[in-house]
PDB file of C-alpha atoms and ligand atoms in Angstrom:
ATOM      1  CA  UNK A   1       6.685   5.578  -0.955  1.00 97.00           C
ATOM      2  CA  UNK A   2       5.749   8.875   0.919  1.00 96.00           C
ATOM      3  CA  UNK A   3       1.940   9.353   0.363  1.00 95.00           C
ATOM      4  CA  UNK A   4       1.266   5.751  -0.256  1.00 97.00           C
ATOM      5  CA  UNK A   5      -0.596   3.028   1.407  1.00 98.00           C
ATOM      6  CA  UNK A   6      -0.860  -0.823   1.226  1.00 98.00           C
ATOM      7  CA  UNK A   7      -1.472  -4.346   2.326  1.00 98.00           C
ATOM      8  CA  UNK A   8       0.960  -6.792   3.103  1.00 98.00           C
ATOM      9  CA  UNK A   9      -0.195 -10.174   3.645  1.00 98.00           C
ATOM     10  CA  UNK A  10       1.509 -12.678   6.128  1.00 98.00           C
ATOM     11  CA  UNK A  11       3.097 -10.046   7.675  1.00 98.00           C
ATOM     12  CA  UNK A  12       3.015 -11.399  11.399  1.00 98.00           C
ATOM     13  CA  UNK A  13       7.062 -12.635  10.704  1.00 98.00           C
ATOM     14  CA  UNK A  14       9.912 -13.517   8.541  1.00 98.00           C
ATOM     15  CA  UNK A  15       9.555 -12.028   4.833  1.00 98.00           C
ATOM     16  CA  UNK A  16       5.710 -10.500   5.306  1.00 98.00           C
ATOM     17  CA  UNK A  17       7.025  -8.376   8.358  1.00 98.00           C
ATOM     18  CA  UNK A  18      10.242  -6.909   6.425  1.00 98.00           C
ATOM     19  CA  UNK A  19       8.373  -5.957   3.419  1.00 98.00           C
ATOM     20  CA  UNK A  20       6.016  -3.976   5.761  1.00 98.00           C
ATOM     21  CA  UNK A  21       8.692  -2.735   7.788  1.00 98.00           C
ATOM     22  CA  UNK A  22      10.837  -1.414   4.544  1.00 98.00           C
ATOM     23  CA  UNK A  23       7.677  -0.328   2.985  1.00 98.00           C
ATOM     24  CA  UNK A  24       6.983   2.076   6.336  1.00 98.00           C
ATOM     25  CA  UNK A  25      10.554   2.922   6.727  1.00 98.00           C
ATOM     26  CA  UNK A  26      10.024   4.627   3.180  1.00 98.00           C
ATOM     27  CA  UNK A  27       6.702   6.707   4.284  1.00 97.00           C
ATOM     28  CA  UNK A  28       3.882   4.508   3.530  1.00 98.00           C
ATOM     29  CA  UNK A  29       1.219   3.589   5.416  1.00 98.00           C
ATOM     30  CA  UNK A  30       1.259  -0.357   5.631  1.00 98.00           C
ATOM     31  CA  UNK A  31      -2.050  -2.633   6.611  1.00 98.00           C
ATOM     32  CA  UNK A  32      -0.332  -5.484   8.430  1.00 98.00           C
ATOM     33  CA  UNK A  33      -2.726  -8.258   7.951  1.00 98.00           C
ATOM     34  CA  UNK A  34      -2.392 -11.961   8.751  1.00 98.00           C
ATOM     35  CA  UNK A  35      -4.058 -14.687  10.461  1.00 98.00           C
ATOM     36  CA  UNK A  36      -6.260 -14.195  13.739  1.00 98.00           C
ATOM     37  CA  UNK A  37      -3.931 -16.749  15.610  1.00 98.00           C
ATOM     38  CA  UNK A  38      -0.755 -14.835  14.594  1.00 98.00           C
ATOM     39  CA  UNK A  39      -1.494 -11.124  16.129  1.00 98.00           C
ATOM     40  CA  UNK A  40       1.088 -11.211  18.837  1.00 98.00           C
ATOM     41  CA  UNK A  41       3.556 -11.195  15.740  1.00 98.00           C
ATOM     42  CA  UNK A  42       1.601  -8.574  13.574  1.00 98.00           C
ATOM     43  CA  UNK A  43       1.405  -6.434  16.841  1.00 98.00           C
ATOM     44  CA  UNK A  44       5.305  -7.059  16.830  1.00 98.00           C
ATOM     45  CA  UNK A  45       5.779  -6.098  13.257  1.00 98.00           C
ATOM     46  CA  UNK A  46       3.681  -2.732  14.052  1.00 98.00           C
ATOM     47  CA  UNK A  47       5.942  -1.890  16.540  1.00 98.00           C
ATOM     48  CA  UNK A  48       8.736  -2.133  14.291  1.00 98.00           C
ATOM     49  CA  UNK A  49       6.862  -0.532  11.831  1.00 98.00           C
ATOM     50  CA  UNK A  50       6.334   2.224  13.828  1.00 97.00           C
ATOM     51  CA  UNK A  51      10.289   1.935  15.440  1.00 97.00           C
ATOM     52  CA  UNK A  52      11.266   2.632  11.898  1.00 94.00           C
ATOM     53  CA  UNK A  53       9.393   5.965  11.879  1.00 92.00           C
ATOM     54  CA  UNK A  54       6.308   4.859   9.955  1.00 93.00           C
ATOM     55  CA  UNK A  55       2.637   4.416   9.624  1.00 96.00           C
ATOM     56  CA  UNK A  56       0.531   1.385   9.718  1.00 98.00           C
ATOM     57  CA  UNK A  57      -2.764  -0.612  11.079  1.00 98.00           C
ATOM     58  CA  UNK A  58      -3.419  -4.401  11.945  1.00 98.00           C
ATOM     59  CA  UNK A  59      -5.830  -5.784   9.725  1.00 98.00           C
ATOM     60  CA  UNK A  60      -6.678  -9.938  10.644  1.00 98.00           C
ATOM     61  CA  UNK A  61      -6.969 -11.638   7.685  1.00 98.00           C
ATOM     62  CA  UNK A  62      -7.364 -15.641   6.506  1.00 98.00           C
ATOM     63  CA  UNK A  63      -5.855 -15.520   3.003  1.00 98.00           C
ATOM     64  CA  UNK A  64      -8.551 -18.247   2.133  1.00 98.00           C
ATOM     65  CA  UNK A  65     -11.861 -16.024   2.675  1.00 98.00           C
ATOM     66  CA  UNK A  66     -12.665 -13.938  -0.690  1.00 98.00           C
ATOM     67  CA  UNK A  67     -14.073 -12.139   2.326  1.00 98.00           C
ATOM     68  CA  UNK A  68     -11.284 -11.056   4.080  1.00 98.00           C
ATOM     69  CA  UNK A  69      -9.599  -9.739   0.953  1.00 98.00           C
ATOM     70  CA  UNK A  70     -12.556  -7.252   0.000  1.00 98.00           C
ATOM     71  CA  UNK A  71     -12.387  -5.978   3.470  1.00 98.00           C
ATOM     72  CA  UNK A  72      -8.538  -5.752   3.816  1.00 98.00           C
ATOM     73  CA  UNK A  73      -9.123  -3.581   0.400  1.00 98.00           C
ATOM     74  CA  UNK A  74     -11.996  -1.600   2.377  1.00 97.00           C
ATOM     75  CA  UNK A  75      -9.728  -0.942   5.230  1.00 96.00           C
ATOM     76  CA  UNK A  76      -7.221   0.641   2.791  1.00 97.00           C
ATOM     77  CA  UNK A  77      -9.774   2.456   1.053  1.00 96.00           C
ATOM     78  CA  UNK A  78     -11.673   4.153   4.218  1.00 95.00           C
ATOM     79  CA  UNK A  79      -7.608   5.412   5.472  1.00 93.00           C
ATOM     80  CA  UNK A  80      -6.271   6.406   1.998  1.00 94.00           C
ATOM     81  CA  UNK A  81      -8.912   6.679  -0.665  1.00 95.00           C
ATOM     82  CA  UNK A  82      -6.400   4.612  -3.038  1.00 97.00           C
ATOM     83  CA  UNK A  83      -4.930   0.752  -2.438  1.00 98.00           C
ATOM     84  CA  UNK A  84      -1.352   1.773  -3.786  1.00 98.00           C
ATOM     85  CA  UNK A  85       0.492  -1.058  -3.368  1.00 98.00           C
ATOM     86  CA  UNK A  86      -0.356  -5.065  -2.431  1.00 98.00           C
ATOM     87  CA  UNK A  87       1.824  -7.800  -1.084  1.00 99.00           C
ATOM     88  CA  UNK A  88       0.879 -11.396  -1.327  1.00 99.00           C
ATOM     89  CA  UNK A  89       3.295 -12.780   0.715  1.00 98.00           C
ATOM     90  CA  UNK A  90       1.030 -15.380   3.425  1.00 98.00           C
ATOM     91  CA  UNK A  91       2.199 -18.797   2.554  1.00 98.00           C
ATOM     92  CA  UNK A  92       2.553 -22.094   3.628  1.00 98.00           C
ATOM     93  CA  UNK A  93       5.533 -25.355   3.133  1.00 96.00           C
ATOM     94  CA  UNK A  94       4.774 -28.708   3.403  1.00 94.00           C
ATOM     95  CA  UNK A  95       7.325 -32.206   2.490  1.00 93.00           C
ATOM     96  CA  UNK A  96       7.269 -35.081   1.067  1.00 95.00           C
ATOM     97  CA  UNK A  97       7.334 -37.492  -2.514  1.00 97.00           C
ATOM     98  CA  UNK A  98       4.684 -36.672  -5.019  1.00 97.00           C
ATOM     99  CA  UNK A  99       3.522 -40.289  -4.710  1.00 97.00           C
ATOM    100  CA  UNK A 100       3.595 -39.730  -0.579  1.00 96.00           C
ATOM    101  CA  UNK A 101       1.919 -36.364  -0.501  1.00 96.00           C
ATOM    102  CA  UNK A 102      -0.931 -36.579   1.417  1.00 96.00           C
ATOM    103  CA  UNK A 103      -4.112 -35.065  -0.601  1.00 97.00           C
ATOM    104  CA  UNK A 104      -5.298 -32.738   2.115  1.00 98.00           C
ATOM    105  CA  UNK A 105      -2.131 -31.442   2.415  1.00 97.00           C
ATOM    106  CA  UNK A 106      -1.585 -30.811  -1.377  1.00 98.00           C
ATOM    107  CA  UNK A 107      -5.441 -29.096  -0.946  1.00 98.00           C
ATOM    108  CA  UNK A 108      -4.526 -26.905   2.091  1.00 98.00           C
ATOM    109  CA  UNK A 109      -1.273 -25.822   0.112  1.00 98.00           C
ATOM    110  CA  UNK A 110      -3.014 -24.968  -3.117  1.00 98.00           C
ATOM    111  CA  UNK A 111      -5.951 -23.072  -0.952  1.00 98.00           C
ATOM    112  CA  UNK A 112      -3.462 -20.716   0.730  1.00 98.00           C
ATOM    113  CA  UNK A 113      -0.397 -20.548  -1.370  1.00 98.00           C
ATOM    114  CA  UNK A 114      -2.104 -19.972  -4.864  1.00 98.00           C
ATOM    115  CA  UNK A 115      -6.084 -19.137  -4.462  1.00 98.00           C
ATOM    116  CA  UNK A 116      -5.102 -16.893  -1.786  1.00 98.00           C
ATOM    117  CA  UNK A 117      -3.386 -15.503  -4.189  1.00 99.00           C
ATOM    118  CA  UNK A 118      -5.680 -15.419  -6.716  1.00 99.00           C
ATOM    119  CA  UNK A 119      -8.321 -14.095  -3.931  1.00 99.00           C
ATOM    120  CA  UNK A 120      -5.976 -11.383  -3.072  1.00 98.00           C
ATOM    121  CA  UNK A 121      -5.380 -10.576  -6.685  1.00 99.00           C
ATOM    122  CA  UNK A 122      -8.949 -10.161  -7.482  1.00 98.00           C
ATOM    123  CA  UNK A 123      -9.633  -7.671  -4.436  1.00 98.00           C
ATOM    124  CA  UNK A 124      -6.665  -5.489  -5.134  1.00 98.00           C
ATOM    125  CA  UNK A 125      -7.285  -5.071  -8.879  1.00 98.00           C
ATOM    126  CA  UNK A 126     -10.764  -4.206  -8.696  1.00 98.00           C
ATOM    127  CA  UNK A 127      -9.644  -1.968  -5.961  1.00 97.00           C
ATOM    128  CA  UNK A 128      -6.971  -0.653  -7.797  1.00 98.00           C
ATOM    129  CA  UNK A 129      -9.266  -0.028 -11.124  1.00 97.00           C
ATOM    130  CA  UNK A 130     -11.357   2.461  -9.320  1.00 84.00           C
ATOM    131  CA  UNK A 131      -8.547   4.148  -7.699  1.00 90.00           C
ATOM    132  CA  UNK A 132      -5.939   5.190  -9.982  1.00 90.00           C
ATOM    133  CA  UNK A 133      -4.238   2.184 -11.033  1.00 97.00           C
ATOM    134  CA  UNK A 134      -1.196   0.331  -8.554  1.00 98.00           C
ATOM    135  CA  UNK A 135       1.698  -2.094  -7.873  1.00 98.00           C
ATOM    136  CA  UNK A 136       0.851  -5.635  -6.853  1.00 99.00           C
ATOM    137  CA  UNK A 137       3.830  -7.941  -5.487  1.00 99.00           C
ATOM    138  CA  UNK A 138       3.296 -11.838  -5.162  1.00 99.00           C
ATOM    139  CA  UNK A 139       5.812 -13.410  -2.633  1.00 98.00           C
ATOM    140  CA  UNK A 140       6.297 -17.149  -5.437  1.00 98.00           C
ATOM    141  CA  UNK A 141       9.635 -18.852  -5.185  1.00 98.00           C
ATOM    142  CA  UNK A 142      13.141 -19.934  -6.849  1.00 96.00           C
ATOM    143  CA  UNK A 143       9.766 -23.264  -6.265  1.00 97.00           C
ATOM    144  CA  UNK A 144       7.966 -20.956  -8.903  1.00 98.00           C
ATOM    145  CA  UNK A 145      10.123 -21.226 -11.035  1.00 98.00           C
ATOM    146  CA  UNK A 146      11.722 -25.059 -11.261  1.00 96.00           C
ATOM    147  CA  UNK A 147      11.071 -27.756  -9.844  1.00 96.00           C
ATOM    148  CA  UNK A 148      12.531 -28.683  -6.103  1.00 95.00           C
ATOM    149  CA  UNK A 149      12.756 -32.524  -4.830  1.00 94.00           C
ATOM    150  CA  UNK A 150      10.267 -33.677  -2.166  1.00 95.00           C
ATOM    151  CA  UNK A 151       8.178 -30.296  -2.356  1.00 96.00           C
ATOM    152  CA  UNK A 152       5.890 -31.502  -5.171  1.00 97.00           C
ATOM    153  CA  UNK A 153       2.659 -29.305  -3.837  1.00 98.00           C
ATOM    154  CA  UNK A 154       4.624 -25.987  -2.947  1.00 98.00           C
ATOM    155  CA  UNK A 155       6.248 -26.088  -6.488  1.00 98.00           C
ATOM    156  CA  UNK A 156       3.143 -26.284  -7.949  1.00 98.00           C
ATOM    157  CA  UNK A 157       1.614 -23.817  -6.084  1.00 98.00           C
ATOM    158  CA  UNK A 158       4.694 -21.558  -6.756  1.00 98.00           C
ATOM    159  CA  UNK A 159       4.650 -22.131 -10.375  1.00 98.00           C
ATOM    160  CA  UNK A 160       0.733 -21.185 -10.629  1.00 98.00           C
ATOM    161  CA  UNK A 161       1.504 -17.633  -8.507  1.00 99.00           C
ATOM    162  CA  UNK A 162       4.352 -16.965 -11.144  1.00 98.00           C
ATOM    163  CA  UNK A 163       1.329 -17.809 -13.757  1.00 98.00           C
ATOM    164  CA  UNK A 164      -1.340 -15.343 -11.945  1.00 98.00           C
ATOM    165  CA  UNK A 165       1.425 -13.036 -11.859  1.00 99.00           C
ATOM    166  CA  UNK A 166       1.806 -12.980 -15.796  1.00 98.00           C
ATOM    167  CA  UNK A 167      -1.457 -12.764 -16.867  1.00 98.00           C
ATOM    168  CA  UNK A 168      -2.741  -9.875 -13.957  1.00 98.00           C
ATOM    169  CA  UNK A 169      -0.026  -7.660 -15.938  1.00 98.00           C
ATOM    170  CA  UNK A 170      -0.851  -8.607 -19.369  1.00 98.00           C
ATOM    171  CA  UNK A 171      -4.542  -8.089 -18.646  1.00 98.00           C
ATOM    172  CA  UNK A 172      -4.255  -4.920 -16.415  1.00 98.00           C
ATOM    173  CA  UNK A 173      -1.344  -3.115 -17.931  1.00 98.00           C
ATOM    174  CA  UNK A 174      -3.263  -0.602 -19.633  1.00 97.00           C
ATOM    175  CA  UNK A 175      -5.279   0.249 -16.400  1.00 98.00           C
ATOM    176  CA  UNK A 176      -2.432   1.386 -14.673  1.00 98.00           C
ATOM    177  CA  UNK A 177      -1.714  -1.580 -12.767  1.00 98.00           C
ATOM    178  CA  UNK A 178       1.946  -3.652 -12.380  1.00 98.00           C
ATOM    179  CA  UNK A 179       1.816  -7.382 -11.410  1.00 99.00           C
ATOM    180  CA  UNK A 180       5.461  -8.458 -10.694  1.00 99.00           C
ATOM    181  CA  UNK A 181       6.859 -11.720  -8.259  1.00 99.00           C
ATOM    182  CA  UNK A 182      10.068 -12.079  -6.097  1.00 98.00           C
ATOM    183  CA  UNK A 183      11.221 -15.664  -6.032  1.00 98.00           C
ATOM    184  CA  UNK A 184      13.581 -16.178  -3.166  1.00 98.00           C
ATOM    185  CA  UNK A 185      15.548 -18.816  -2.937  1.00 97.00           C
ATOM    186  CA  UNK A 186      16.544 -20.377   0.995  1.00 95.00           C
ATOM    187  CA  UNK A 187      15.742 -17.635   3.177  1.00 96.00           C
ATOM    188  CA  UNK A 188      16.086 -17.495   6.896  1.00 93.00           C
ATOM    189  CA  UNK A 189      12.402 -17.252   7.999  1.00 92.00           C
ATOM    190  CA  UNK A 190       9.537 -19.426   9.272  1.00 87.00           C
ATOM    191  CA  UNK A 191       9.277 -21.491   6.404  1.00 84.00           C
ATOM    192  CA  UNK A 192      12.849 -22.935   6.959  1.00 87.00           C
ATOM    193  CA  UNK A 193      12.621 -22.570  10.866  1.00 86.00           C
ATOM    194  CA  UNK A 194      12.008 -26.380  11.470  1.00 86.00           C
ATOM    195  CA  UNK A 195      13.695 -27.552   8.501  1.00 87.00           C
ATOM    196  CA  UNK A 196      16.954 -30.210   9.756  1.00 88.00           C
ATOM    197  CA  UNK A 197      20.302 -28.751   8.928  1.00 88.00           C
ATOM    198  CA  UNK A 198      21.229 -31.238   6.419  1.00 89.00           C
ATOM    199  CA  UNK A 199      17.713 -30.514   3.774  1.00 86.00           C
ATOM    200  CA  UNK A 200      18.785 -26.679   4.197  1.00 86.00           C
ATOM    201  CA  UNK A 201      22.249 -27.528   3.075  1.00 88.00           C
ATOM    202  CA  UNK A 202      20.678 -29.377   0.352  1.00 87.00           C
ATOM    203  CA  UNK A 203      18.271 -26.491  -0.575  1.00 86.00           C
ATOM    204  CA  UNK A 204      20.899 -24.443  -0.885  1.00 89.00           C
ATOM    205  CA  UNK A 205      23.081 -26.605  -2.640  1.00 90.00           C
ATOM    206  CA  UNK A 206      22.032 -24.222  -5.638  1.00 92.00           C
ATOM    207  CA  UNK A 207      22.999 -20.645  -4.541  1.00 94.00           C
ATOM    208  CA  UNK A 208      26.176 -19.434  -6.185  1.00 95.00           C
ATOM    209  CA  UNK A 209      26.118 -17.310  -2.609  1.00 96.00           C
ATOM    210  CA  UNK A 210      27.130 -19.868  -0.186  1.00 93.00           C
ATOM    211  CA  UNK A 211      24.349 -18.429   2.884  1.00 94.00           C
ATOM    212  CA  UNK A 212      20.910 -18.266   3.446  1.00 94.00           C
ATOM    213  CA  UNK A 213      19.358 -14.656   2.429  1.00 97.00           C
ATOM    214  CA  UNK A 214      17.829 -12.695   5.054  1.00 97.00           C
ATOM    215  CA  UNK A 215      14.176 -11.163   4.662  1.00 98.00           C
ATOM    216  CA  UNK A 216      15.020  -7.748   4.490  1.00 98.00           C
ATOM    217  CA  UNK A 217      17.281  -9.069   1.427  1.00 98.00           C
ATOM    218  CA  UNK A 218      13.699 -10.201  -0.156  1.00 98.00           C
ATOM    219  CA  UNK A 219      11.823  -7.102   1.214  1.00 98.00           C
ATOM    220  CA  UNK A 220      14.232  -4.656  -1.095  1.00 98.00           C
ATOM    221  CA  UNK A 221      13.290  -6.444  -3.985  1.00 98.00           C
ATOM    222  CA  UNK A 222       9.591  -6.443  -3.043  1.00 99.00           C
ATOM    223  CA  UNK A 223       9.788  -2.456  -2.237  1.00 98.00           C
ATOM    224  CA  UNK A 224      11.456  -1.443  -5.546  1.00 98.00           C
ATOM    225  CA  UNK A 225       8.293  -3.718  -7.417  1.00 98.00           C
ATOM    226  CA  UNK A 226       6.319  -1.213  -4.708  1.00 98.00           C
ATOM    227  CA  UNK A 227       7.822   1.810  -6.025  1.00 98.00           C
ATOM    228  CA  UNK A 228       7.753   4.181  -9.070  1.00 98.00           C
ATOM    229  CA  UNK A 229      10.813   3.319  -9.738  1.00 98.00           C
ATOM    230  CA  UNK A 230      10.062   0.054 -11.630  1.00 98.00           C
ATOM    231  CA  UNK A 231       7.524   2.131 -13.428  1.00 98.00           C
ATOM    232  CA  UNK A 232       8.072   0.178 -16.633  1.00 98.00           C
ATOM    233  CA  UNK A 233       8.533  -2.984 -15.021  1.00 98.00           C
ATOM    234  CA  UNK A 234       5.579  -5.767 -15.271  1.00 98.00           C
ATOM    235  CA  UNK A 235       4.944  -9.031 -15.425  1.00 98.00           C
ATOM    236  CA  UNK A 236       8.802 -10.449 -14.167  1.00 98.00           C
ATOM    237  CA  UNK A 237       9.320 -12.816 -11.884  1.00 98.00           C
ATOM    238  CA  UNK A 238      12.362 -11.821  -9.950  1.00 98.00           C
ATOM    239  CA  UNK A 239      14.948 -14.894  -8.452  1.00 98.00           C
ATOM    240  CA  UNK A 240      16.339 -13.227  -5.139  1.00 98.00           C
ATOM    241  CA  UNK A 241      18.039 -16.526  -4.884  1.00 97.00           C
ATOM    242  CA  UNK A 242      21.608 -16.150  -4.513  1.00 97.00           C
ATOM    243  CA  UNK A 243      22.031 -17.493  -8.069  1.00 96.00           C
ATOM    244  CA  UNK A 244      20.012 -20.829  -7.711  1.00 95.00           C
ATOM    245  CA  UNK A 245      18.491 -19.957 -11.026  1.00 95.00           C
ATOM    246  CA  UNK A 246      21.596 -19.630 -12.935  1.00 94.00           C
ATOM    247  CA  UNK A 247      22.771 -23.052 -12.604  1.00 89.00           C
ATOM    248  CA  UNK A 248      24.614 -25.211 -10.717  1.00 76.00           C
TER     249      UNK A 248
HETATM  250  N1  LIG B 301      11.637 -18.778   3.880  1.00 66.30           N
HETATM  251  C1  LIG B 301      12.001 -19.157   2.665  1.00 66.30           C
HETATM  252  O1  LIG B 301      13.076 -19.744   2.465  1.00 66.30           O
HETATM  253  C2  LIG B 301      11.131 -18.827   1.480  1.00 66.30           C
HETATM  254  C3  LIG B 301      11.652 -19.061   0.200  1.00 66.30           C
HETATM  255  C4  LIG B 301      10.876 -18.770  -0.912  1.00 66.30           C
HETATM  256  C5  LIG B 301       9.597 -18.275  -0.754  1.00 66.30           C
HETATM  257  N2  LIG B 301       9.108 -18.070   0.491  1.00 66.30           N
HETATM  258  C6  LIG B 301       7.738 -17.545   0.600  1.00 66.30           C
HETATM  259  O2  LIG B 301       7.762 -16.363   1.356  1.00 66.30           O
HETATM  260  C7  LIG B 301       6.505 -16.193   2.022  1.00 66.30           C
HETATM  261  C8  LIG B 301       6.774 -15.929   3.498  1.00 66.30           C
HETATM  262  O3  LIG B 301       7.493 -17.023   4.028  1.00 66.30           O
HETATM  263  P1  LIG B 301       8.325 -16.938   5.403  1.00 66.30           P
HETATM  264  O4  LIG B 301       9.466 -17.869   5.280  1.00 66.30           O
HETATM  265  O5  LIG B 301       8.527 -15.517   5.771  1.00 66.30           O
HETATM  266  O6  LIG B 301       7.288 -17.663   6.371  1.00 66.30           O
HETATM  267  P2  LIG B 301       6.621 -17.240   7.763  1.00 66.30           P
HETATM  268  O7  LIG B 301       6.012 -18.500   8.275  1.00 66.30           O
HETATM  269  O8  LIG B 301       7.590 -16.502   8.617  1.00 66.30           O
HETATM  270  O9  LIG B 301       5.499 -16.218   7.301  1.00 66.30           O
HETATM  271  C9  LIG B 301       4.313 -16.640   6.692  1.00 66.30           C
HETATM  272  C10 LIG B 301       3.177 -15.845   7.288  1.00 66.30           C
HETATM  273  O10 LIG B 301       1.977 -16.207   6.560  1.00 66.30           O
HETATM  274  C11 LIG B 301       0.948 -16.318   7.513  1.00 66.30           C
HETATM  275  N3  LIG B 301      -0.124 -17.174   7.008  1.00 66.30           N
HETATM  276  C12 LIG B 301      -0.127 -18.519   6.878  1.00 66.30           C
HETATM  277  N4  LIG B 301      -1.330 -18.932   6.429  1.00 66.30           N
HETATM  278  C13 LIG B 301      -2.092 -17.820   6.275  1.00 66.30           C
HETATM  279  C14 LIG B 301      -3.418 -17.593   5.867  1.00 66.30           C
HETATM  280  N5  LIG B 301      -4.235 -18.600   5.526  1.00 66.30           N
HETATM  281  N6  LIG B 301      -3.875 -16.314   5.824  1.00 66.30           N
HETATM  282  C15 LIG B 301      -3.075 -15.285   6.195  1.00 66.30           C
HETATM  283  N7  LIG B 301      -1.807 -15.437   6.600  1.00 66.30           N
HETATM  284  C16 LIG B 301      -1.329 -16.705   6.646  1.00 66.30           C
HETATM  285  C17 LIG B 301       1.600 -16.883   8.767  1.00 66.30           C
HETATM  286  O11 LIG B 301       0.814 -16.630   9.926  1.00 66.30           O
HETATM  287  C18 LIG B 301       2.931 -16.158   8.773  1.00 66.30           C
HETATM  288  O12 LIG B 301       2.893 -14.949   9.502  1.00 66.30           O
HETATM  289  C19 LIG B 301       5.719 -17.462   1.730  1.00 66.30           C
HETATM  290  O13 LIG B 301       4.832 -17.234   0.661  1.00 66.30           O
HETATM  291  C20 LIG B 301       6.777 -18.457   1.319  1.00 66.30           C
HETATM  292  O14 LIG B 301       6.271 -19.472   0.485  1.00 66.30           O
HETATM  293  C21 LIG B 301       9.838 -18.344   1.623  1.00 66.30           C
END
């Protein structure tokens, strides 16, 4: 990644702040943006950045502002003259019953989780088109890719980023550009932080690898999408799930 520079969204903590840090740790220069109320943790995450011998800058950013995303591009721009690489990893859970989900928490799901995406998405590609093409990496879900009891809105949203992440590679292929997804499965980070015991055991009922995955296990996946070295991969949504896809 020596010479390269990107944005990783939600990278204040848990999977957002590995991908940066294993992004930097390879010798690109990493935009660290999340929410304004979360810079104590993107401050952290630039000091780890910067721990692991790398580059990067803070960038705040609300995934839900069309705004935010064009300057997040800018800031790239005005550093690096190119936006190499783009993580869409901010996201957001919420529980319950389809017929008990509350509908402004189904909205507030959809607005971050999937048009965030879809903001982000737009940004980077026209970005991207100007500047010599790029990688983009959506953070979905094993949630993106079947369905998951009492999480009716997060599946949803899940499935629709695995849907963005299809057609930005079919449609921008040609350009130079790669659109791939990692789909974790039960990963030790803020999303499961206040989840009880007994729903993680649950949630994890499907991994064939009887623990939950660590970020940095997600970030690899999410740098190698980065890098040339999936050159000639596009358009794949990738289970780092422990297996949960397979079967059980
Ligand atoms: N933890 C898991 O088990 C797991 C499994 C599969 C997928 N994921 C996905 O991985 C991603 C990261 O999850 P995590 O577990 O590391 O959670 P996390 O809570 O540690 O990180 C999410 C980050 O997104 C930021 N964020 C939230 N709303 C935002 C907004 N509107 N604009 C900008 N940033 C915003 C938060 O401030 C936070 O820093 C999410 O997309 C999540 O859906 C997590």
């Amino acid at each position: 990644m020596k010479g390269k520079a990107g944005l990783v969204t939600g990278a204040a903590s848990g999977i957002g702040r590995a991908c940066a840090v294993a992004l930097a740790a390879e010798g690109a220069h990493v935009v660290i943006a999340d929410l304004a109320s979360a810079q104590d943790g993107a401050r952290e995450t630039l000091r780890l950045v910067e721990e692991a011998g790398g580059s990067g800058a803070l960038q705040v950013c609300d995934v839900t502002r069309p705004e935010d995303h064009d300057a997040l591009c800018a800031a790239v721009l005005a550093h690096h003259g190119a936006l190499d690489f783009a993580c869409n990893n901010a996201g957001i859970g919420g529980h319950g019953l389809l017929a008990d989900t509350d509908v402004a928490l189904f909205d507030r799901i959809i607005a971050v989780n999937l048009r965030g995406t879809f903001l982000g998405m737009r940004s980077q590609i026209r970005a991207m088109l100007g500047h010599g093409g790029g990688a983009i990496v959506n953070t979905a879900s094993n949630a993106g890719l079947r369905g998951v009891r009492e999480i009716g809105a997060y599946v949803a949203s899940k499935h629709g980023i695995v849907g963005l992440t299809k057609n930005g590679a079919l449609e921008y292929g040609d350009a130079g550009i790669r659109v791939n997804a990692v789909c974790p499965g039960v990963i030790e980070a803020g999303l499961t932080e206040d989840v009880s015991q007994e729903r993680k055991q649950e949630l994890m009922a499907p991994h064939a690898i009887k623990r939950l995955g660590l970020p940095t296990e997600v970030a690899a996946a999410a740098l190698w999408l980065c890098s040339d070295d999936s050159s000639f991969v596009t358009g794949v949504a990738l289970p780092v799930d422990a297996g949960s896809i397979a079967g059980w």
